[in-house]
Coordinates of C-alpha atoms in Angstrom, one line a residue:
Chain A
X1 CA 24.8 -25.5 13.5
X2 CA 25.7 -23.8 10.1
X3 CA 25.8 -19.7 10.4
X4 CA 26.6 -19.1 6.6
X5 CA 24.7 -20.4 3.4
X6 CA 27.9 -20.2 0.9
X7 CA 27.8 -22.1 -2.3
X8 CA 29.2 -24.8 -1.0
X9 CA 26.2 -25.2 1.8
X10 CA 23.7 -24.7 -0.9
X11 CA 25.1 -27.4 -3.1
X12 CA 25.3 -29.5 -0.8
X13 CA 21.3 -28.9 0.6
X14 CA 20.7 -29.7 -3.2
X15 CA 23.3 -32.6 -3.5
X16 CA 21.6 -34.4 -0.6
X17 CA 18.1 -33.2 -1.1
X18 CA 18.1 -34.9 -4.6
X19 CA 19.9 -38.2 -3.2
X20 CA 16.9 -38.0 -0.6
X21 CA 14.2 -37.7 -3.5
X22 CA 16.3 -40.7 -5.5
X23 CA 16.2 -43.2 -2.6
X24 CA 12.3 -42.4 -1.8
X25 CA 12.1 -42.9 -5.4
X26 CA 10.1 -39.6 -6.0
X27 CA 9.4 -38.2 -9.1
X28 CA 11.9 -35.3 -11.0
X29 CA 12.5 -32.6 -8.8
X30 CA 13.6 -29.5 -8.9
X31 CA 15.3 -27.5 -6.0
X32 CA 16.6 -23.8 -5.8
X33 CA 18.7 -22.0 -3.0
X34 CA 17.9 -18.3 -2.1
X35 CA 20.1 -16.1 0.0
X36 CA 18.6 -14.1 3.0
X37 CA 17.3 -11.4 -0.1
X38 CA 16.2 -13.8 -1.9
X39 CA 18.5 -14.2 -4.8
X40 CA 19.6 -17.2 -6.0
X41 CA 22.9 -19.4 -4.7
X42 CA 21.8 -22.6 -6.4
X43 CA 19.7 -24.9 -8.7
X44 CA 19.3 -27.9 -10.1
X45 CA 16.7 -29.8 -12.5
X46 CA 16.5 -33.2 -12.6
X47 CA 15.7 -34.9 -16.0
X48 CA 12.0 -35.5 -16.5
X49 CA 11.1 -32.4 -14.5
X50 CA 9.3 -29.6 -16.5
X51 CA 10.9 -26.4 -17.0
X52 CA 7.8 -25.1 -14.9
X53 CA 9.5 -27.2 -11.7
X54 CA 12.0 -24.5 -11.1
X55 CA 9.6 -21.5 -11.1
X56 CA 7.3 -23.5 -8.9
X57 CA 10.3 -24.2 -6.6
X58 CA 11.1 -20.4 -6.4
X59 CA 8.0 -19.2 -5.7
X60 CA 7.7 -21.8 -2.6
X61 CA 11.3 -20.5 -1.5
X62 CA 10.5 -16.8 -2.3
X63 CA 7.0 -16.9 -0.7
X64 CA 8.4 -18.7 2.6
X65 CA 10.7 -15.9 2.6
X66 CA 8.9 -13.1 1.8
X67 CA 6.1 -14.0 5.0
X68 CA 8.8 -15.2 7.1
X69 CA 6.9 -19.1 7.4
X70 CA 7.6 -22.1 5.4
X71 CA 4.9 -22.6 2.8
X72 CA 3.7 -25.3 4.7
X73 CA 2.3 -23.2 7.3
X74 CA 1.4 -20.3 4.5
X75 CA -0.5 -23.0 2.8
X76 CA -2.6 -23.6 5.9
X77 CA -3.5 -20.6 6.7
X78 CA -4.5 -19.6 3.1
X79 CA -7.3 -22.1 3.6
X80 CA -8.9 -20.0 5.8
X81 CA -8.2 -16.8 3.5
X82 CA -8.2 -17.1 0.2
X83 CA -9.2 -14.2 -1.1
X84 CA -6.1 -12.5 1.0
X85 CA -3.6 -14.8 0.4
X86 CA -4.3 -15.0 -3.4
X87 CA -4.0 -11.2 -3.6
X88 CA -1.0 -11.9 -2.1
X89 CA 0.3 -13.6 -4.2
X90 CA -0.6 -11.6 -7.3
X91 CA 1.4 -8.7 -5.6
X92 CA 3.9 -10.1 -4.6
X93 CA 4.4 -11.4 -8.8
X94 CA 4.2 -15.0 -8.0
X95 CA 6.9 -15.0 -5.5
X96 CA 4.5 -17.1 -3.7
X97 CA 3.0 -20.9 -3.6
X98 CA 0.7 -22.0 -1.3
X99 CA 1.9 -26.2 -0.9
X100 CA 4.7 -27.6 1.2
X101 CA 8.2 -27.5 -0.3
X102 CA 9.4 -24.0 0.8
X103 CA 10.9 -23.8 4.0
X104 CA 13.8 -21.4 5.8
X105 CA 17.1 -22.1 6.7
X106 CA 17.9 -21.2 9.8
X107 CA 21.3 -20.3 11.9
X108 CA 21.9 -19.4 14.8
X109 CA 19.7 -17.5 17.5
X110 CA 17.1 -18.7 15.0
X111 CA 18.4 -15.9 11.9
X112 CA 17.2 -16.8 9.2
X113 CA 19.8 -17.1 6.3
X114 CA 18.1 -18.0 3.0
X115 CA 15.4 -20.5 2.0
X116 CA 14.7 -23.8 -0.3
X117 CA 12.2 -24.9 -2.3
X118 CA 11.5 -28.3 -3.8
X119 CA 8.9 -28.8 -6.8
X120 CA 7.9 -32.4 -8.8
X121 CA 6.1 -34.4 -6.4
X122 CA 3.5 -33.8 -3.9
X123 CA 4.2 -31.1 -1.4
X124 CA 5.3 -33.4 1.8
X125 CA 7.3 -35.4 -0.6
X126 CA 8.7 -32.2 -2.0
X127 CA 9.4 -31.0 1.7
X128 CA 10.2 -34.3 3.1
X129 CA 13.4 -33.8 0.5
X130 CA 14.0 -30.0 1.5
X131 CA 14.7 -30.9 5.0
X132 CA 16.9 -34.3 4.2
X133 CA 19.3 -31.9 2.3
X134 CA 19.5 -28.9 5.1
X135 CA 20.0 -31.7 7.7
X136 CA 22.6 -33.1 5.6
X137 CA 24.3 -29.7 5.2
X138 CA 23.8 -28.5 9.0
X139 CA 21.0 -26.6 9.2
X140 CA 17.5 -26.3 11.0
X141 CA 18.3 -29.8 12.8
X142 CA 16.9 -28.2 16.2
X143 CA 13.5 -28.2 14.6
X144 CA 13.3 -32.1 14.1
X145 CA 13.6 -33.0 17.7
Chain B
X1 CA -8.4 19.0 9.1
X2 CA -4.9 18.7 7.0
X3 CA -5.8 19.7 3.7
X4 CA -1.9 18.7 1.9
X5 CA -0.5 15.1 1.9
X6 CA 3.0 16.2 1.7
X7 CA 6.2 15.0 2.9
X8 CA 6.4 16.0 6.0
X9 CA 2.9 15.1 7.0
X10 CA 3.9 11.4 5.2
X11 CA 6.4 11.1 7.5
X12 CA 4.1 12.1 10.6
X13 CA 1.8 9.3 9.8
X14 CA 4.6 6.6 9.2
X15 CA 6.2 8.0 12.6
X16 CA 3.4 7.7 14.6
X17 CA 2.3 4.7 13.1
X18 CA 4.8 3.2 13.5
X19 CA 4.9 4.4 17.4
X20 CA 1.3 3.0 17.9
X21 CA 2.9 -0.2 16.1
X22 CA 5.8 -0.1 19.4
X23 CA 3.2 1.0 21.5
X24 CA 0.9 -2.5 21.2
X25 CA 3.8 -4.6 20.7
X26 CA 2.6 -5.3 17.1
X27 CA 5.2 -7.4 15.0
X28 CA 7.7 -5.4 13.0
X29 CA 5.6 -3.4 10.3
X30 CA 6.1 -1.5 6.6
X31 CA 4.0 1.7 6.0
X32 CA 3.8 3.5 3.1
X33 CA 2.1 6.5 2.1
X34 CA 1.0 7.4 -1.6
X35 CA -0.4 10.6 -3.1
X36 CA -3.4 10.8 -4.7
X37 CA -2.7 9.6 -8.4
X38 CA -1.0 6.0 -6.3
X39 CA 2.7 7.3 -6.3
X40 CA 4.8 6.7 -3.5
X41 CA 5.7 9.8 -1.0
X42 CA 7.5 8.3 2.2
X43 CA 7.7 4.3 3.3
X44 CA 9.6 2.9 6.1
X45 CA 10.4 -0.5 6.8
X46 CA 10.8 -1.7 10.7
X47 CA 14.0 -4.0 11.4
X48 CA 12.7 -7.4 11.1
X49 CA 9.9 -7.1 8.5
X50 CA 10.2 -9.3 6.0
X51 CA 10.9 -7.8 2.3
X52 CA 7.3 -8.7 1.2
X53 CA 6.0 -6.3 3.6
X54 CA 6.3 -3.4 1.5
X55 CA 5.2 -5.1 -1.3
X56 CA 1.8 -6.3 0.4
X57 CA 1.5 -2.6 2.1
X58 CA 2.0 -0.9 -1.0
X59 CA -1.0 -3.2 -2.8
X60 CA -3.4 -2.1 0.2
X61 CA -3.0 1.8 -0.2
X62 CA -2.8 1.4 -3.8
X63 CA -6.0 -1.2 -3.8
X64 CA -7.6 1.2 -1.6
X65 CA -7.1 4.1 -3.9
X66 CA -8.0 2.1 -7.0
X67 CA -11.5 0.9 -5.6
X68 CA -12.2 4.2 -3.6
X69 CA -12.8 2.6 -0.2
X70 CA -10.4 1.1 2.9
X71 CA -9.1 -2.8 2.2
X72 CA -11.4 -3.5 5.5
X73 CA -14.4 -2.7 2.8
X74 CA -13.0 -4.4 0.0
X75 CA -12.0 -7.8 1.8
X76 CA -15.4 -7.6 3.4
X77 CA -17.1 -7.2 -0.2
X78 CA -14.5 -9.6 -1.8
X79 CA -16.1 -12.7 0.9
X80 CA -18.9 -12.0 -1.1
X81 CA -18.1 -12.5 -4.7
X82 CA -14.6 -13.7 -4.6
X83 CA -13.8 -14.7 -8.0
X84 CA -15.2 -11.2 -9.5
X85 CA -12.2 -9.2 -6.7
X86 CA -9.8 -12.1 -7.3
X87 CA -9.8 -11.3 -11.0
X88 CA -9.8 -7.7 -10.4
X89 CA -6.8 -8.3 -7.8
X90 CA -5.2 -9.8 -11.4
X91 CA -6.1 -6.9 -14.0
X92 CA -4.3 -4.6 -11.6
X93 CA -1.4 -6.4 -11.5
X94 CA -1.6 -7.0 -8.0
X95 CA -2.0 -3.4 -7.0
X96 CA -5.0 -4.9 -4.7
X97 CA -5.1 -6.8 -1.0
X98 CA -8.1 -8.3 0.8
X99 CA -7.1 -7.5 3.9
X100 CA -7.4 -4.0 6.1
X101 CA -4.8 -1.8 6.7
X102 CA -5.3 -0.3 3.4
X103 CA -6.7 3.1 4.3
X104 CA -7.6 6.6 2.3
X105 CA -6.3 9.8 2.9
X106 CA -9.3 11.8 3.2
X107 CA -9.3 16.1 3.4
X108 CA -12.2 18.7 3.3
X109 CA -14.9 17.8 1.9
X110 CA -14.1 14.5 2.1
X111 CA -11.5 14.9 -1.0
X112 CA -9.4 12.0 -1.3
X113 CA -5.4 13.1 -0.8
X114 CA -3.9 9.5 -1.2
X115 CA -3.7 6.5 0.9
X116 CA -1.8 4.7 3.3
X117 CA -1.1 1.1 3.9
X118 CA 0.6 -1.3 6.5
X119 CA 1.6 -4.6 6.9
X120 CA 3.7 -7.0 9.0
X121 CA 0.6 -8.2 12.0
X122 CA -2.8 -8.8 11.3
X123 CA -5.1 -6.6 9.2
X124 CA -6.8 -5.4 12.2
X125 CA -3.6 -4.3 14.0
X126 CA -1.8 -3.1 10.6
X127 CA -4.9 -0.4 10.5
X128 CA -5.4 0.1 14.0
X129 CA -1.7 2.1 13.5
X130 CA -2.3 3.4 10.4
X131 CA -5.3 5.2 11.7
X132 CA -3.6 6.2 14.1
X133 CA -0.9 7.3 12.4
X134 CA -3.6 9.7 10.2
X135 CA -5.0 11.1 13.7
X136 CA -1.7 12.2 14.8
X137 CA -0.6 14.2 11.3
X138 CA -4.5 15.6 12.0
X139 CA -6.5 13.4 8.6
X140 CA -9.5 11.4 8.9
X141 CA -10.3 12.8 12.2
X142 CA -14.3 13.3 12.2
X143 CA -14.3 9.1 10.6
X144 CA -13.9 8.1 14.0
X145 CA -16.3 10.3 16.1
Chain C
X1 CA 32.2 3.6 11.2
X2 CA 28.3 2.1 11.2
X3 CA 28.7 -2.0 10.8
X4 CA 24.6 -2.2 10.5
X5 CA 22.1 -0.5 8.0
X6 CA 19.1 -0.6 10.0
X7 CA 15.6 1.6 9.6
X8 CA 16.9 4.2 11.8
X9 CA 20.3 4.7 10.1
X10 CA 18.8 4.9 6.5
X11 CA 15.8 7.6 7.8
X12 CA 19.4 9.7 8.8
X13 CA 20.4 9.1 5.6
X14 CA 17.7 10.3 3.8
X15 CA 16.9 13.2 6.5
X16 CA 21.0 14.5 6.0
X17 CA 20.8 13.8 2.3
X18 CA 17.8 16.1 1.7
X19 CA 18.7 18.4 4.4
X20 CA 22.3 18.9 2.2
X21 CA 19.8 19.5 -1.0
X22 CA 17.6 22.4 0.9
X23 CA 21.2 23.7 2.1
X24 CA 22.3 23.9 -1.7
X25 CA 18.6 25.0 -3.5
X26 CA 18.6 21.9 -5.5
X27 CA 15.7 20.5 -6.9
X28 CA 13.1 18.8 -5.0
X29 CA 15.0 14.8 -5.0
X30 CA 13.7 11.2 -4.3
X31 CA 16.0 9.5 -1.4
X32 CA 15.9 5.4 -1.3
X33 CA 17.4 3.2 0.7
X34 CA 18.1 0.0 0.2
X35 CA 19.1 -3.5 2.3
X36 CA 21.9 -5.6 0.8
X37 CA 19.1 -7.9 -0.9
X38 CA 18.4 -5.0 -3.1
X39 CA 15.1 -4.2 -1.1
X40 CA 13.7 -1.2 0.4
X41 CA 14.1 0.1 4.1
X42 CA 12.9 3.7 3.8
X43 CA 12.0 6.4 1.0
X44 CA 11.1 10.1 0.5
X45 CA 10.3 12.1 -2.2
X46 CA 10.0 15.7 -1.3
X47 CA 7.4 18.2 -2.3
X48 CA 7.5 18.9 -6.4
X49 CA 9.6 15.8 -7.2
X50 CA 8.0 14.4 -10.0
X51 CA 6.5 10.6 -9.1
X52 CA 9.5 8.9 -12.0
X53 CA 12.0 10.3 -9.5
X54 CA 11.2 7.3 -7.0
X55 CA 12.0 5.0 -9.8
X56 CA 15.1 6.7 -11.4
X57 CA 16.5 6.6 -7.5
X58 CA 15.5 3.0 -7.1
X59 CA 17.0 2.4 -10.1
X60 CA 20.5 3.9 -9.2
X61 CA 21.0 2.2 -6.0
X62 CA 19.7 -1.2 -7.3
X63 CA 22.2 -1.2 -10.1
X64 CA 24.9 0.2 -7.9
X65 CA 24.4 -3.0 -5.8
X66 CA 23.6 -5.5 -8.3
X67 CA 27.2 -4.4 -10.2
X68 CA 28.9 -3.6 -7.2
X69 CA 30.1 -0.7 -7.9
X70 CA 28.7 3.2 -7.2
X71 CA 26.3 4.3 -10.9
X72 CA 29.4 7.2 -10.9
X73 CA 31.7 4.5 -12.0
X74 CA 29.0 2.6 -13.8
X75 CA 28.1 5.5 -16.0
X76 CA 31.9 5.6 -17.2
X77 CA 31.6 2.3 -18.2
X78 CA 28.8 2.0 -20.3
X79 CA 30.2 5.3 -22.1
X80 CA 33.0 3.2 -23.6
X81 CA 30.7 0.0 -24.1
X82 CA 26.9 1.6 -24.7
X83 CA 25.4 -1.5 -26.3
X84 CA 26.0 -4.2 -23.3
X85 CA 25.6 -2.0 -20.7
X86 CA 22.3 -1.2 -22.3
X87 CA 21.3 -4.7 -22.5
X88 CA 21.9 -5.2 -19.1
X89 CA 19.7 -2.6 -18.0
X90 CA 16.8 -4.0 -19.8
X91 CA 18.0 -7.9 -18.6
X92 CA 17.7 -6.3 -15.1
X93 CA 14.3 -5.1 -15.6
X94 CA 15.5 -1.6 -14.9
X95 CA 17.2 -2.2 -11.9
X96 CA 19.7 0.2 -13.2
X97 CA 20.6 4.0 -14.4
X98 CA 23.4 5.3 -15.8
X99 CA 24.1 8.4 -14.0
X100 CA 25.8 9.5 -10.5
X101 CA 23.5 9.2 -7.4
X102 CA 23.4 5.4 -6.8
X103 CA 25.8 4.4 -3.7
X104 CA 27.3 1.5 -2.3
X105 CA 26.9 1.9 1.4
X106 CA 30.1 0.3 3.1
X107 CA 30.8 -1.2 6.6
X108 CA 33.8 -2.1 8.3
X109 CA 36.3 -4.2 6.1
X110 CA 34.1 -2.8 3.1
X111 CA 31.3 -4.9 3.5
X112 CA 28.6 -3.7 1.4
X113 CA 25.5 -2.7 3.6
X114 CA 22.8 -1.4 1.1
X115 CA 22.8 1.3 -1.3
X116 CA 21.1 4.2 -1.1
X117 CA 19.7 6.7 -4.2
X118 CA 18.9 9.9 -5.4
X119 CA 17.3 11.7 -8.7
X120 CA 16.1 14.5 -9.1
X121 CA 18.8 17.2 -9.9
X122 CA 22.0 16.6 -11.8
X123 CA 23.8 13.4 -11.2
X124 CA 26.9 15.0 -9.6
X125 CA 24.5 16.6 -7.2
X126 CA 22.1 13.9 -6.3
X127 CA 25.7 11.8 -5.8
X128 CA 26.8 15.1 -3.0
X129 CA 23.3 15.3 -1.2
X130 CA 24.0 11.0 -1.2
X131 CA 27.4 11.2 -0.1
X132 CA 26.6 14.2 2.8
X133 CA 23.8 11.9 3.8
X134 CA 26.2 8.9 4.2
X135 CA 28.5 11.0 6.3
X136 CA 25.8 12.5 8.3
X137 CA 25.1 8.5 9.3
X138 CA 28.6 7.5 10.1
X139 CA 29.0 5.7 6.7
X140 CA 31.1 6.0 4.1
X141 CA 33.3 7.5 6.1
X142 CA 37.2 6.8 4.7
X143 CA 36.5 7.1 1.1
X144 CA 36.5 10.6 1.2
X145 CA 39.7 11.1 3.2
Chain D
X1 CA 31.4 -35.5 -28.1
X2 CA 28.4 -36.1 -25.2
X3 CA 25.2 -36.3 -27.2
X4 CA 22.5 -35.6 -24.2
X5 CA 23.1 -32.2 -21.9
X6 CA 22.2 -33.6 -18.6
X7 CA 21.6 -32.6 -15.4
X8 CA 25.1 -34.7 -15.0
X9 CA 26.4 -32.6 -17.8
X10 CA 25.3 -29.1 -16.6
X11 CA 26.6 -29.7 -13.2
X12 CA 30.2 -31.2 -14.5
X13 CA 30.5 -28.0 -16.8
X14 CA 29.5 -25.8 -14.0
X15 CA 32.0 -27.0 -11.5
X16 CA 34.7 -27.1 -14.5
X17 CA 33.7 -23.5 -15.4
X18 CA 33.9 -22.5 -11.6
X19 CA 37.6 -24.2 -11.1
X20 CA 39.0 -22.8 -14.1
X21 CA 37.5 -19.3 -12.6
X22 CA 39.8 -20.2 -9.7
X23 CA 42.5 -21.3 -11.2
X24 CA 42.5 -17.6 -13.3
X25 CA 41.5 -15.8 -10.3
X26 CA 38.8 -14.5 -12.0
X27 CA 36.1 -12.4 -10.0
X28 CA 33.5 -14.2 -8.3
X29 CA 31.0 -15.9 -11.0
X30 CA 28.0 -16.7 -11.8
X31 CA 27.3 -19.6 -14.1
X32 CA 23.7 -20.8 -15.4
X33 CA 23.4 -24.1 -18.2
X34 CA 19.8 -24.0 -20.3
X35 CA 18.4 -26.9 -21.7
X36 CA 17.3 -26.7 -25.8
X37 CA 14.1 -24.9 -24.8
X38 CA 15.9 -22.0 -22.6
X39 CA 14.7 -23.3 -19.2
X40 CA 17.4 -23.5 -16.7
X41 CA 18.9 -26.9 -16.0
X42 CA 21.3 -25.7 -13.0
X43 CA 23.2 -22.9 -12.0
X44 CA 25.5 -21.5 -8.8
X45 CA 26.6 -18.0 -8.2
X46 CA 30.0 -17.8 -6.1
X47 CA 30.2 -16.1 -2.7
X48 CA 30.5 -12.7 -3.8
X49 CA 29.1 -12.5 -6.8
X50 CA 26.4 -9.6 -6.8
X51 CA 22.4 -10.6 -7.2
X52 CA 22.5 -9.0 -10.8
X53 CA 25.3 -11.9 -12.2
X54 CA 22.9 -14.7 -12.4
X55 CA 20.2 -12.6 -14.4
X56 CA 23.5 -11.2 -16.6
X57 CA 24.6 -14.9 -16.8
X58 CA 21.2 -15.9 -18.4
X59 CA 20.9 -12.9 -20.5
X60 CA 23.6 -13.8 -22.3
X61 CA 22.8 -17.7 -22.6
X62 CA 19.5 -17.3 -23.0
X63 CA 20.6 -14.7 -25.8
X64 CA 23.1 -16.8 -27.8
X65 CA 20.0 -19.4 -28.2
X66 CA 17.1 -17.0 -29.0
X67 CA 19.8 -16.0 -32.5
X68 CA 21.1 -19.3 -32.7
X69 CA 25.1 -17.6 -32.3
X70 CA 27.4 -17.1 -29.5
X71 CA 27.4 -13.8 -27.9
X72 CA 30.7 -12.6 -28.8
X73 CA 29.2 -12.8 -32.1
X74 CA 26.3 -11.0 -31.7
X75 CA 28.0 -8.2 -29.6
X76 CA 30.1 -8.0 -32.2
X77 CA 27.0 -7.4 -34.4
X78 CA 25.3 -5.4 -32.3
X79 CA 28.9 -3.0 -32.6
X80 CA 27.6 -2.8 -36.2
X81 CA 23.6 -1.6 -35.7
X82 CA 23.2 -0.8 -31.8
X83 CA 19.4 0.5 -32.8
X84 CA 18.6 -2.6 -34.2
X85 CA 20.3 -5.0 -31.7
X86 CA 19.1 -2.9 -28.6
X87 CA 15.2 -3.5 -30.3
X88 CA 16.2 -7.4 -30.2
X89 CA 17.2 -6.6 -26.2
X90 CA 14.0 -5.0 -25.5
X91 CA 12.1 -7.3 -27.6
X92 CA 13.2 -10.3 -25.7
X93 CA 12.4 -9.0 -22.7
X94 CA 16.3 -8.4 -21.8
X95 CA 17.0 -12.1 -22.7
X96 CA 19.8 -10.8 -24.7
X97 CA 23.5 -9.7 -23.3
X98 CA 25.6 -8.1 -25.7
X99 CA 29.1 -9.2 -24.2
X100 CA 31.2 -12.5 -24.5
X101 CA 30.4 -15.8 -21.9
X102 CA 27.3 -16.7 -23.8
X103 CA 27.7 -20.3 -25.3
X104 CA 25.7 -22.4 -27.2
X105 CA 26.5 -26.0 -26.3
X106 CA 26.9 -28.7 -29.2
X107 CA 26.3 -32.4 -29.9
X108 CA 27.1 -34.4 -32.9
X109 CA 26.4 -33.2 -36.2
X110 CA 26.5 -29.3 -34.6
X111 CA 22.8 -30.2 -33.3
X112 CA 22.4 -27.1 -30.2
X113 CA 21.9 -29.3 -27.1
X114 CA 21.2 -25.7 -25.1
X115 CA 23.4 -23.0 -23.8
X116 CA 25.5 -21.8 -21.0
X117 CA 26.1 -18.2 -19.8
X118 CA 28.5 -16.7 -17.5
X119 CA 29.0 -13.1 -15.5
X120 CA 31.4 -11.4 -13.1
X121 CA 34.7 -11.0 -14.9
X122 CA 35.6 -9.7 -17.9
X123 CA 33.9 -11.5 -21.0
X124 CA 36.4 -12.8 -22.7
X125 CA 37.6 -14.4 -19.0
X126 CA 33.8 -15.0 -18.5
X127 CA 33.8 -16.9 -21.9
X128 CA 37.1 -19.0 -21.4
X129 CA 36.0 -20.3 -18.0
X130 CA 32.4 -21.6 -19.8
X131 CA 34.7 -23.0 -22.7
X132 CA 36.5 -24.9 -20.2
X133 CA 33.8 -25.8 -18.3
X134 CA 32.5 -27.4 -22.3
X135 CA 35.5 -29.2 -22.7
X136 CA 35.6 -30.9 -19.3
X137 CA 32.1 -32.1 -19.8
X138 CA 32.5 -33.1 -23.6
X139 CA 31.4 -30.7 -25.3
X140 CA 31.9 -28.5 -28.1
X141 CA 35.6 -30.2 -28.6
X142 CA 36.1 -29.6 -32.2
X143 CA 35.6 -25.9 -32.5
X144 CA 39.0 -25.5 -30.7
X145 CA 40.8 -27.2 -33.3

């Protein structure tokens, strides 16, 4: 269990959350790294993903962050609020979207440390990725068993 | 009948709001108070609420303000014509939440004197401590009667 | 020495800061303080602060933060190099404000906590009624020894 | 001389930028590569840079490729007409950066591939490590000699 999201953790959430997205053969992805305030650590683009990947992937990691709930979740329960959740979103300035691909990194006694966010295929795909790289760095591996 | 929103009646309201909050084991909330032309007076923000809760308080007591009428109004009108309060959510540039906890401020005569807004549970708990945050700093008293 | 910057700590803060500025007939100030992401735990403008104060104290402890150093030091600075400093106040959206009153708020071994900030009278005093409110909460302590 | 700026590239100039940091014992950095269009291709921020360096860092690459010049140029410029060169700050939205360590990046016949920006030191340090980071990668060879 990781208790710090350096750098070096965050590259290597990307690292192995892109060789995840390569070997499913997904399309172009983009992931981002936030710290517990949600600033940026890290990002990458792949080639072929649109420049609007990597606000897409921030908003998933900011919004997950901001409600304290991966966007998988979020995006559930906006289904049966819309009108709230959408509001939401417009104040909190798009720091917020409502698919699968954000979730929280997690340490120990369940603290939460930062998030990730994923963009360029569908939502599980994007998510499936999110959670092959923070495995591969350490992190939330309770939560898959 | 309080007839000044001031500072130290703001901070009356957030204190015993947020004591109502402890009281019914709500989860960790952000209350803020505005005055009556939307500015803020006093906020606090309960150890373990998320960032975003200020953010979404702020947008009920400032959506409340806006519209002239509590977020529980507003949400209940916004079911009904969603896409009209979802663009107006957008033109104020998210100064708007369909969901209660958003609450007015209200003095003799029924003059507004600013709002109030919570967030962190659900709408029904964020504006079961706001009002009775108001009750304790002595507004709003003859709405419930 | 105070190793956390909870809700309770930074309502001390803002209580002993404006407490130090009725002790010394200053004008009415806006108090923030803010967690180590840069985001809100508690604010208070007092009666007659205009509603800009908020956002010049915001401002000061935001920049403080995001340069990592107090705006005293800041404001030195950008005397001696006016046109970058100005460009990064407008590339940080206004997270910044070139005058005294914006404090890093330390723990033990220096760790930066938050910041906390103040407008509303000169810069050297909204820095003092900072600085006694710091004290007052056990922070800050060594720096002025 | 590389001809294509990568995701590849970006991330070899990045790591090259952040060893020669090291190797200097420069402050902590913040390093951010944009493609031809200005859209971020990756970036990292070192343990200990502040939230601000990353916005700082693409202020001043996005900057040097909105005026088509290097940002030790256009500060050096900007010396010249602060009024006007401020405008440009606002104007862009504070995409601009008036301080060495913004870079465009080159292919063959002097063709702008995209940019790279850096914060946290000094910058002139802030510009040598991206220059290093360049050269490792390919790039931008010939205007050394």
């Amino acid at each position: 269990m990781m208790a710090t999201l350096d750098l070096t953790a965050a590259q290597t959430v990307i690292a192995a959350a892109l060789a995840s997205a390569r070997a499913r053969a997904a399309k172009p992805l983009a992931v981002i790294v936030l710290d517990a305030g949600g600033h940026p650590i890290a990002f990458a683009r792949e080639d072929g993903a649109t420049f609007a990947r990597l606000e897409i992937a921030r908003a998933k990691a900011k919004g997950a962050l901001g409600m304290g709930a991966d966007t998988r979740i979020l995006a559930e329960r906006a289904k049966g609020n819309p009108v709230f959740f959408q509001s939401v979103a417009v104040a909190l300035g798009g720091d917020m979207a409502f698919s699968p691909g954000g979730v929280l990194v997690r340490g120990p006694q369940g603290l939460v440390l930062g998030s990730v966010g994923a963009s360029g295929d569908t939502g599980d795909c994007d998510e499936e990725c999110v959670t092959a790289g923070l495995h591969a760095a350490g992190f939330n591996q309770e939560q898959t068993r």
